[in-house]
PDB file of C-alpha atoms in Angstrom:
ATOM      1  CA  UNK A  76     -28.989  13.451  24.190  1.00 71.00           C
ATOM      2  CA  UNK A  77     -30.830  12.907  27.117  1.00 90.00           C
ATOM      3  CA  UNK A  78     -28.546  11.273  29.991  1.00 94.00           C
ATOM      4  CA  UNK A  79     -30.212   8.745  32.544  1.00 95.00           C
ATOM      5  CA  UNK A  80     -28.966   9.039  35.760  1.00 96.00           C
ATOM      6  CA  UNK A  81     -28.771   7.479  38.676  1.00 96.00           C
ATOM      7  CA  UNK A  82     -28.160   9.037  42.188  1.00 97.00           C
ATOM      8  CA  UNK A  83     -26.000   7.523  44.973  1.00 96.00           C
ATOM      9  CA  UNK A  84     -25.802   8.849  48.685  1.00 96.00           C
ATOM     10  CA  UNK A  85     -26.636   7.711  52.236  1.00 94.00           C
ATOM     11  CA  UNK A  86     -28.175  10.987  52.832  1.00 94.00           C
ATOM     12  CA  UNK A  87     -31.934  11.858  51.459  1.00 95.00           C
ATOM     13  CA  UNK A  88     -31.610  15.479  51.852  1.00 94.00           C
ATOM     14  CA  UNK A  89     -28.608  15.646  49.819  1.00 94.00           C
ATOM     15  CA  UNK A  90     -30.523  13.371  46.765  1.00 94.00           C
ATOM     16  CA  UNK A  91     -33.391  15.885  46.838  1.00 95.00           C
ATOM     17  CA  UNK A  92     -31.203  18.978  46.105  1.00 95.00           C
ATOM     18  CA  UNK A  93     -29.133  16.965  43.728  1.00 95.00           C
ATOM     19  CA  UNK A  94     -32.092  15.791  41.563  1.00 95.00           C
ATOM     20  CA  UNK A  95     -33.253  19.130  41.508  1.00 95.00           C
ATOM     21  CA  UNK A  96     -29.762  20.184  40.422  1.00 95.00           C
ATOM     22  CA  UNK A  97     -30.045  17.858  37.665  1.00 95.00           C
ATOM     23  CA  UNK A  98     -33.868  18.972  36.793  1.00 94.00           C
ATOM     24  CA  UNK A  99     -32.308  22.170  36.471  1.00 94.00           C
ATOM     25  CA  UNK A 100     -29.935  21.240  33.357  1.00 93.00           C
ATOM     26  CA  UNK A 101     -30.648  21.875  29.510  1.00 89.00           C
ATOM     27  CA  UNK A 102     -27.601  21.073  27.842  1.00 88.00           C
ATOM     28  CA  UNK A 103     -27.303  18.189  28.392  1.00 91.00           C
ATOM     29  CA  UNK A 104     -30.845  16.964  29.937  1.00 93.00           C
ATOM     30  CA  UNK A 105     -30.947  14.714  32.604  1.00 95.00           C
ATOM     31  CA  UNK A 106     -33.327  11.866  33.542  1.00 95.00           C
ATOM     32  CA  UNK A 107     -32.739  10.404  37.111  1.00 95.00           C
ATOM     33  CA  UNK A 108     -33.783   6.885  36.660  1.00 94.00           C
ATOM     34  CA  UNK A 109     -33.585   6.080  40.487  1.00 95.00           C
ATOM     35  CA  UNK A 110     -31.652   6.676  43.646  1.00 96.00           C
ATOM     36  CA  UNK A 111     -30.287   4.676  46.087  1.00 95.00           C
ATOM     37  CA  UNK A 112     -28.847   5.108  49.932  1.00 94.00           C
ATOM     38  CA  UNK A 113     -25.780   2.649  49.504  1.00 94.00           C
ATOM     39  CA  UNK A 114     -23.636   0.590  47.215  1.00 93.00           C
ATOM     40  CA  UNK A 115     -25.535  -2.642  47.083  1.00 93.00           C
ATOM     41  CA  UNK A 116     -28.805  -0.795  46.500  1.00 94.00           C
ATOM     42  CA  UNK A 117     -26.692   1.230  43.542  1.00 95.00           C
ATOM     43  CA  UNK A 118     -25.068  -2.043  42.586  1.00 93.00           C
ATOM     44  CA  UNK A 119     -28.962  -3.657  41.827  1.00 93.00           C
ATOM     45  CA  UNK A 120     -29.891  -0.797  39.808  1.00 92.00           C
ATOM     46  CA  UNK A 121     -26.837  -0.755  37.747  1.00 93.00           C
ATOM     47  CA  UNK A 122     -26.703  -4.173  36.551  1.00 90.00           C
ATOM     48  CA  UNK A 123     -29.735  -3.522  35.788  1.00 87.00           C
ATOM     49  CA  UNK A 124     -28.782  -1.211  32.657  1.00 88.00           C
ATOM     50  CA  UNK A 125     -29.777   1.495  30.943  1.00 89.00           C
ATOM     51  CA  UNK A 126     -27.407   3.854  32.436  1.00 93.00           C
ATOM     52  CA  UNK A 127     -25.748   6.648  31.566  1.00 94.00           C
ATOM     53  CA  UNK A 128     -24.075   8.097  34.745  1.00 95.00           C
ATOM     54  CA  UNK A 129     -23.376   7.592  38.348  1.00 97.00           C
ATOM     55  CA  UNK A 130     -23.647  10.368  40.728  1.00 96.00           C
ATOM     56  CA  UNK A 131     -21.728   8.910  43.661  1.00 95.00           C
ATOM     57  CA  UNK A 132     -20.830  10.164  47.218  1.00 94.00           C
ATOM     58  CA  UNK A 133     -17.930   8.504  48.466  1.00 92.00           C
ATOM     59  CA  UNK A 134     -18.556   8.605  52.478  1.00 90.00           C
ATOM     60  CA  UNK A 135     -21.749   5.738  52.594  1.00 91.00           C
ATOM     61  CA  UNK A 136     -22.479   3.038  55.391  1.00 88.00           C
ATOM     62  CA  UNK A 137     -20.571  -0.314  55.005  1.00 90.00           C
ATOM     63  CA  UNK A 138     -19.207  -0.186  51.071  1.00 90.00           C
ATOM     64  CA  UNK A 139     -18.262   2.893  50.297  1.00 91.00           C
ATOM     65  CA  UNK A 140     -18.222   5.033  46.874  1.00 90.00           C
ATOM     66  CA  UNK A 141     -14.731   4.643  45.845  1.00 91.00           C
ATOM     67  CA  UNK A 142     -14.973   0.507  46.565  1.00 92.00           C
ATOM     68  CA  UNK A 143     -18.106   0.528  44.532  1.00 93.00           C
ATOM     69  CA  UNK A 144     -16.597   2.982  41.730  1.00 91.00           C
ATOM     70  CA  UNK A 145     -13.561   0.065  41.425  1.00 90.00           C
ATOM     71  CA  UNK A 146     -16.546  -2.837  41.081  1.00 90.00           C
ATOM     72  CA  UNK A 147     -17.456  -1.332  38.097  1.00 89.00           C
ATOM     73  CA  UNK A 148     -14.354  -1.223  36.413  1.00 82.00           C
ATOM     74  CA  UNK A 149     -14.947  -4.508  36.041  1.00 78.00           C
ATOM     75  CA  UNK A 150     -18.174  -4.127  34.207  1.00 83.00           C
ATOM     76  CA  UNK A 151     -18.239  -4.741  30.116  1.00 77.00           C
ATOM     77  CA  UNK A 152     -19.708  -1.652  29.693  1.00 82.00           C
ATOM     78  CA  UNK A 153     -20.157   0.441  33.122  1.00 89.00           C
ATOM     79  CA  UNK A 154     -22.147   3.833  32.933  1.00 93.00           C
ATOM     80  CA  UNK A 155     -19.713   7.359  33.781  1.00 93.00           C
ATOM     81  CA  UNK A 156     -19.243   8.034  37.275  1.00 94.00           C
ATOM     82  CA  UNK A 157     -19.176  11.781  38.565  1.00 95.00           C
ATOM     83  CA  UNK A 158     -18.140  11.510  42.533  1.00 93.00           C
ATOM     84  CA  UNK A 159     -20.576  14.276  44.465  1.00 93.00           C
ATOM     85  CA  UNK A 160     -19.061  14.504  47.806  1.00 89.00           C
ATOM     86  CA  UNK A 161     -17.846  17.166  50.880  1.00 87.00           C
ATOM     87  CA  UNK A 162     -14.609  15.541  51.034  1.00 80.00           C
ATOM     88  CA  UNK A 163     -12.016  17.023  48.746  1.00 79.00           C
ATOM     89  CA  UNK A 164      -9.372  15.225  49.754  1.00 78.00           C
ATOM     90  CA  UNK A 165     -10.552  11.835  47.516  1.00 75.00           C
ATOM     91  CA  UNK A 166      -9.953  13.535  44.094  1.00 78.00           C
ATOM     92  CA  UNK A 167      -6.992  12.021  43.190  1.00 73.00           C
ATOM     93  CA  UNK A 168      -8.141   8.237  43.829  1.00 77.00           C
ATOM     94  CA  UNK A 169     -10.848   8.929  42.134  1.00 76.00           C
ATOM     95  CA  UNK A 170      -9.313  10.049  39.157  1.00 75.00           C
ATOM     96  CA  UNK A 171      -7.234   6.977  39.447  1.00 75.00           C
ATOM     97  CA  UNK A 172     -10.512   4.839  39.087  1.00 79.00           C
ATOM     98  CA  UNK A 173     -11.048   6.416  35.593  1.00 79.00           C
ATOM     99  CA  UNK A 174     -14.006   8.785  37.236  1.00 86.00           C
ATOM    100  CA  UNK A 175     -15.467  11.481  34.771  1.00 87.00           C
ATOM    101  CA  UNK A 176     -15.432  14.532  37.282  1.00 88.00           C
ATOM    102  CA  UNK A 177     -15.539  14.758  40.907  1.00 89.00           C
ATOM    103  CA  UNK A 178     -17.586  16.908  42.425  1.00 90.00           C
ATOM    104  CA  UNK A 179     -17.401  19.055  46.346  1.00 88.00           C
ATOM    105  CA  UNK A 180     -20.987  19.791  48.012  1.00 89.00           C
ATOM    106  CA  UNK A 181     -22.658  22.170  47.749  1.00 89.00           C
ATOM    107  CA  UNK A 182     -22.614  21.970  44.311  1.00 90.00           C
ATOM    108  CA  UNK A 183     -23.289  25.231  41.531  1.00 91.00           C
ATOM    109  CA  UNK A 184     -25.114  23.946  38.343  1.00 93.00           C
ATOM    110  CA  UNK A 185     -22.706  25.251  35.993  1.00 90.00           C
ATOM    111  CA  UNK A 186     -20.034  23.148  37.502  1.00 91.00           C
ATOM    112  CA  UNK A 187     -22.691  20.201  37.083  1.00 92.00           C
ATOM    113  CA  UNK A 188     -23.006  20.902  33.781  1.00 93.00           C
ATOM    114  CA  UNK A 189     -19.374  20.841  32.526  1.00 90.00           C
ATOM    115  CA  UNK A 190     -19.136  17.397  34.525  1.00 91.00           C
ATOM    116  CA  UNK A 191     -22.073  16.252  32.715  1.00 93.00           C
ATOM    117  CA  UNK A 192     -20.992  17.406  29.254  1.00 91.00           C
ATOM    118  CA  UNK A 193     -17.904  15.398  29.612  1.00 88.00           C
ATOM    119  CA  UNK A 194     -20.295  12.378  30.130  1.00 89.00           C
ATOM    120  CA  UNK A 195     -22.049  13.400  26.821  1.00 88.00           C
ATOM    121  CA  UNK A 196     -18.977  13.637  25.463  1.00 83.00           C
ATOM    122  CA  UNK A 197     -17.791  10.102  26.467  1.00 78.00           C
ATOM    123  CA  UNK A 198     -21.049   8.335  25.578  1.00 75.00           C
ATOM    124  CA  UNK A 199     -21.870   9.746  22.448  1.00 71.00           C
ATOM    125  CA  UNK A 200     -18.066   8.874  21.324  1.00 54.00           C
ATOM    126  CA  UNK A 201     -17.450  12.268  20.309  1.00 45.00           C
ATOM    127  CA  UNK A 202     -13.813  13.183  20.967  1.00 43.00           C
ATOM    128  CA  UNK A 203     -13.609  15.675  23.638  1.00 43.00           C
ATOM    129  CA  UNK A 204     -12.506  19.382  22.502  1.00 44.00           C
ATOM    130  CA  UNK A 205      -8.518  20.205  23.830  1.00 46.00           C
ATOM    131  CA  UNK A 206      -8.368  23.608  24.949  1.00 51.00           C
ATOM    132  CA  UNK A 207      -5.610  25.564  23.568  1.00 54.00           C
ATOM    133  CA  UNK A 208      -5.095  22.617  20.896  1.00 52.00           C
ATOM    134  CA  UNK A 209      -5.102  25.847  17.836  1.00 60.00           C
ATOM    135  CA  UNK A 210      -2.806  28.435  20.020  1.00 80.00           C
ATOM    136  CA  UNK A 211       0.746  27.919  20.231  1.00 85.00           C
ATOM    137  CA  UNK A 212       4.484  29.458  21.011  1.00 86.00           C
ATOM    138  CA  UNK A 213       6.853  30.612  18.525  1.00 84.00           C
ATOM    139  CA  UNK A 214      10.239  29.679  20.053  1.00 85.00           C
ATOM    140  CA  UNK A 215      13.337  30.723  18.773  1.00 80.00           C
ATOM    141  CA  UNK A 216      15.956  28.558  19.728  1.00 69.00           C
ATOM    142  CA  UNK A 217      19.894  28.035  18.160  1.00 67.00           C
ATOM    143  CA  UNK A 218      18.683  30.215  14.587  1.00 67.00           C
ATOM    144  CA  UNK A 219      15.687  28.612  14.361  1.00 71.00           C
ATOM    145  CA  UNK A 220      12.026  28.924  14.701  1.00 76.00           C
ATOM    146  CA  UNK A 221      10.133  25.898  16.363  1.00 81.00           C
ATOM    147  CA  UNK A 222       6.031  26.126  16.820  1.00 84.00           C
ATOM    148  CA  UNK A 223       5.215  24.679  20.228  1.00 89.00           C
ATOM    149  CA  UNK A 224       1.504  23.909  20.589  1.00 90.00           C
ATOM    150  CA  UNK A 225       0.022  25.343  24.187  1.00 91.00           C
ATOM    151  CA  UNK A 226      -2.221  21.942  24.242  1.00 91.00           C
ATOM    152  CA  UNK A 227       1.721  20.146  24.913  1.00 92.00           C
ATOM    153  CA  UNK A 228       2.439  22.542  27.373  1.00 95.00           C
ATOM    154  CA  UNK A 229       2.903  21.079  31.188  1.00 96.00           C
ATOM    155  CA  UNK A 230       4.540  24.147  32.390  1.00 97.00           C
ATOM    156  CA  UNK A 231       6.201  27.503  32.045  1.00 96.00           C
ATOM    157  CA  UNK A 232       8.572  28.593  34.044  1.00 96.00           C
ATOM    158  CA  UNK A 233      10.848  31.368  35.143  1.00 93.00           C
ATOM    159  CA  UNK A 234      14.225  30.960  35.145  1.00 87.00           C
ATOM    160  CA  UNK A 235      16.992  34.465  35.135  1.00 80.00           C
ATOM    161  CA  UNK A 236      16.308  35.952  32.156  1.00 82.00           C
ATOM    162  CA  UNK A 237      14.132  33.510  30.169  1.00 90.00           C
ATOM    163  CA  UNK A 238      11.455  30.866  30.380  1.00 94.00           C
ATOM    164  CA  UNK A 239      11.368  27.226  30.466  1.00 95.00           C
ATOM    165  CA  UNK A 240       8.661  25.880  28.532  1.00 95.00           C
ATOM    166  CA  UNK A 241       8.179  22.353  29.702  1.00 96.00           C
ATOM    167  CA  UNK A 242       6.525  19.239  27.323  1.00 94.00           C
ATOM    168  CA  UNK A 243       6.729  15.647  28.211  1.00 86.00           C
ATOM    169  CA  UNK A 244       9.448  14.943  25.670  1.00 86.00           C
ATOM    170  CA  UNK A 245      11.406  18.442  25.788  1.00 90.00           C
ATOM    171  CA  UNK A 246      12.163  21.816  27.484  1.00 92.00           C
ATOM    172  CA  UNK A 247      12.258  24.944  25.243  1.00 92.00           C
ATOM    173  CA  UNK A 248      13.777  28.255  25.743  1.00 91.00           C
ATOM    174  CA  UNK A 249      11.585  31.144  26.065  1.00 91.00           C
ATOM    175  CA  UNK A 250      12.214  34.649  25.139  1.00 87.00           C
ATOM    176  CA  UNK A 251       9.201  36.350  26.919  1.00 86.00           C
ATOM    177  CA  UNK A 252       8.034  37.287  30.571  1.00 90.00           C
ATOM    178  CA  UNK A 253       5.560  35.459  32.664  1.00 92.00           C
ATOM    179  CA  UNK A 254       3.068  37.793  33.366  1.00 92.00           C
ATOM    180  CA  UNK A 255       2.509  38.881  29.645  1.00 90.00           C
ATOM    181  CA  UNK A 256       1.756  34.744  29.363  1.00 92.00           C
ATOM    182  CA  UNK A 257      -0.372  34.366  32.283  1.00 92.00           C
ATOM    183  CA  UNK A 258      -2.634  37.541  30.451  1.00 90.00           C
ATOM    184  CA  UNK A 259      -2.737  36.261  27.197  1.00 89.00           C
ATOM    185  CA  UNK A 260      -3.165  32.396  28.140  1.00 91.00           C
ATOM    186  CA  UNK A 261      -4.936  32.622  31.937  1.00 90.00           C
ATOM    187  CA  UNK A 262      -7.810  29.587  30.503  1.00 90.00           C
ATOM    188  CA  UNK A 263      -4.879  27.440  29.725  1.00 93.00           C
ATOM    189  CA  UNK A 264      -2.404  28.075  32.733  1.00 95.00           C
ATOM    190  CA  UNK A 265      -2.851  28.488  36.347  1.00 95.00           C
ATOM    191  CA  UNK A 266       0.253  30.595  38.731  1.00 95.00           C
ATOM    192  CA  UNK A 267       1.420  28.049  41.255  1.00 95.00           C
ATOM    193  CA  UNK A 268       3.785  30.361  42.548  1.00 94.00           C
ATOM    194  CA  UNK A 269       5.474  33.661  41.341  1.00 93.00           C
ATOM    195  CA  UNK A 270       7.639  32.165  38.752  1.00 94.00           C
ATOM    196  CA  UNK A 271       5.763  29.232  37.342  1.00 96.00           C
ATOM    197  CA  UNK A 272       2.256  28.804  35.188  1.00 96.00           C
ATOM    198  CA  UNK A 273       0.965  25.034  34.760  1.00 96.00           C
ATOM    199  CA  UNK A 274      -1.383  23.308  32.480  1.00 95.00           C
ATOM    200  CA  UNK A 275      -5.071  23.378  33.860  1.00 92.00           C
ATOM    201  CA  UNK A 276      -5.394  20.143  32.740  1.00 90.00           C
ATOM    202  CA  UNK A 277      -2.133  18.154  33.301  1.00 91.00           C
ATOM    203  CA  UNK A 278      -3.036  19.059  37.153  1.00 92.00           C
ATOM    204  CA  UNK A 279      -2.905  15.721  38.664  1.00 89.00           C
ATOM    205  CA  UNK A 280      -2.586  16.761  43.041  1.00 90.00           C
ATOM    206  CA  UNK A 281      -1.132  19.402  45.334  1.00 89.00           C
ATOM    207  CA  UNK A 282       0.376  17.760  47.977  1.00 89.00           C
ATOM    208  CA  UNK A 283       1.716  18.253  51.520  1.00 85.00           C
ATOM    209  CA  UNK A 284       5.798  18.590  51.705  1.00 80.00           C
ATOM    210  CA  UNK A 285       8.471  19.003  53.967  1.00 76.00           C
ATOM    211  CA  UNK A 286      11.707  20.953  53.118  1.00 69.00           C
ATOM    212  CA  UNK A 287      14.552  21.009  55.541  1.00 69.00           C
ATOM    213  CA  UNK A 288      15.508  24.463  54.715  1.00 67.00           C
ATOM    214  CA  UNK A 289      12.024  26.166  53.902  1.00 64.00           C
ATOM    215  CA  UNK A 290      10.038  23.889  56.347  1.00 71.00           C
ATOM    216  CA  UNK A 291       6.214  22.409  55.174  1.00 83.00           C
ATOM    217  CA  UNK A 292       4.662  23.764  52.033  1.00 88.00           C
ATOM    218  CA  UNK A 293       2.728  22.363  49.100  1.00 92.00           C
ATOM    219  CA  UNK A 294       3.661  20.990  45.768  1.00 93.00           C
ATOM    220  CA  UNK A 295       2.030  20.478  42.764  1.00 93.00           C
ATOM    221  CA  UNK A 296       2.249  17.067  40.688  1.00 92.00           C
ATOM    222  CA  UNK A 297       1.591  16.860  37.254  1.00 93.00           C
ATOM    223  CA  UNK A 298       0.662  14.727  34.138  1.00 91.00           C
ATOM    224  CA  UNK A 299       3.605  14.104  32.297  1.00 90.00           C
ATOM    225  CA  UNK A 300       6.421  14.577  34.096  1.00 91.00           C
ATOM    226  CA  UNK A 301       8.107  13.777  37.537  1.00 89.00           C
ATOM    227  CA  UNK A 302       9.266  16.986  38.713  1.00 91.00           C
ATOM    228  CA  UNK A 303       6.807  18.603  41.175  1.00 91.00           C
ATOM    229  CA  UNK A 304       6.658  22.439  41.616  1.00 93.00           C
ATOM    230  CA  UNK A 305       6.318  24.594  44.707  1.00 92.00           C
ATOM    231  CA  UNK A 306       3.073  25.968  45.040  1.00 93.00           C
ATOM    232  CA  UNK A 307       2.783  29.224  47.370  1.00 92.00           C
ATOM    233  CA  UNK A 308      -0.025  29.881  50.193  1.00 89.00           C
ATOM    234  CA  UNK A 309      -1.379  32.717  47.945  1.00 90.00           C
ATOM    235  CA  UNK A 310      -1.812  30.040  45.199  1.00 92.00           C
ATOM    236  CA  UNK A 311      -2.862  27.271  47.000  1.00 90.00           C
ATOM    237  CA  UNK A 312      -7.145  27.984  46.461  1.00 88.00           C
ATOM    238  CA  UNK A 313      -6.409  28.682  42.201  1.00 88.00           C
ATOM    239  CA  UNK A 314      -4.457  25.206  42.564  1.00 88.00           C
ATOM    240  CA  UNK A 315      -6.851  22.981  44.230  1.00 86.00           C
ATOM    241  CA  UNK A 316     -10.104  24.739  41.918  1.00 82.00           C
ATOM    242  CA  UNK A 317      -7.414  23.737  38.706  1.00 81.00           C
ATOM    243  CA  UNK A 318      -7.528  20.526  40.110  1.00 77.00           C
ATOM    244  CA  UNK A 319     -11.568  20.362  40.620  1.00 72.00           C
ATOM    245  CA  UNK A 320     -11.527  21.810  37.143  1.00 61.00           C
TER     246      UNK A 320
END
């Protein structure tokens, strides 16, 4: 499949090095069927047709990316959009407006490349591969054995002796010790803090908190459930990449 792009940003310098970016890609290829320096240019294009993706900045004179990315939510059938942008702090919103990937400048071509295979993914209605969905936990719990697929997984977590192991229906008791889990299943989980792994993928935002005792810190909030976990300082970077995943 060949995807035809279109690229998005107020800034020339930053279209050039994106469209050679996307020159640069094999699997999938990538025709850029046009740029444009603001929404109402993009918007012309688009309704135009024939498009596969978006590559949007969000920060653009008068309409910006994330209004325009909401406009075409209302399309019948509106191309991907991947967000391209220095501003990490959008991800979340964008997310919420059903984006593909997003994107922080400058960005490495392999990173493009996973964000572009989810596109290929999407458009050529192949279901998209779940990581971890053929590895699972053996838990014994009350004299009996229970197989608890990794892919269900939101979080493991250290409690005393044992391990919570956290899906969005149930918590499990684990036999087992952190560390030997983070080793065996480091793709799958990312350490928040010293006593808790969480889903790459159910990583939904690390946000700012204040804790009368502890003071401010950071939490992490994730897909699935409404508990939010402490994340520590030393974390924080492996947290926020999780997130960019």
């Amino acid at each position: 499949m060949v995807l035809r792009a279109l690229i998005v940003d107020d800034e020339s310098l930053a279209r050039a090095r994106l469209r050679t970016l996307l020159g640069d890609c094999r699997e999938p290829r990538v025709e850029v069927i046009g740029e444009a320096g603001n929404a109402v240019q993009a918007m012309d294009q688009i309704q135009r047709g024939g498009l596969d993706v978006v590559m949007l900045d969000v920060h653009m004179p008068g309409v910006d990316g994330m209004a325009l990315a909401g406009a075409l939510r209302n399309m019948p059938d509106p191309p991907a959009i991947i967000f391209v942008t220095a501003h990490a702090e959008h991800a979340v919103q964008a997310f919420e407006l059903e984006a593909v990937d997003y994107l922080t400048k400058p960005v490495r071509l392999e990173r493009l490349l996973r964000a572009l295979q989810k596109v290929e993914r999407q458009r050529s209605s192949e279901p998209a591969i779940i990581e971890g969905a053929g590895e699972s936990l053996i838990i014994q719990e009350r004299g009996r054995s229970e197989r608890v697929a990794l892919a269900d997984v939101i979080y493991l977590k250290a409690e005393l002796k044992y391990i919570t192991v956290r899906t969005t229906d149930k918590e499990h008791i684990y036999d087992g010790a952190l560390n030997d889990l983070e080793q065996r299943f480091g793709h799958l989980f990312v350490r928040v803090h010293r006593n808790a792994l969480v889903s790459r993928r159910r990583v939904r935002a690390v946000e700012k908190h204040s804790d009368p005792v502890e003071g401010e810190g950071w939490t992490v909030r994730l897909d699935g459930v409404d508990e939010r976990l402490a994340v520590s300082r030393r974390q924080l970077a492996a947290v926020r990449e999780a997130l960019m995943g």
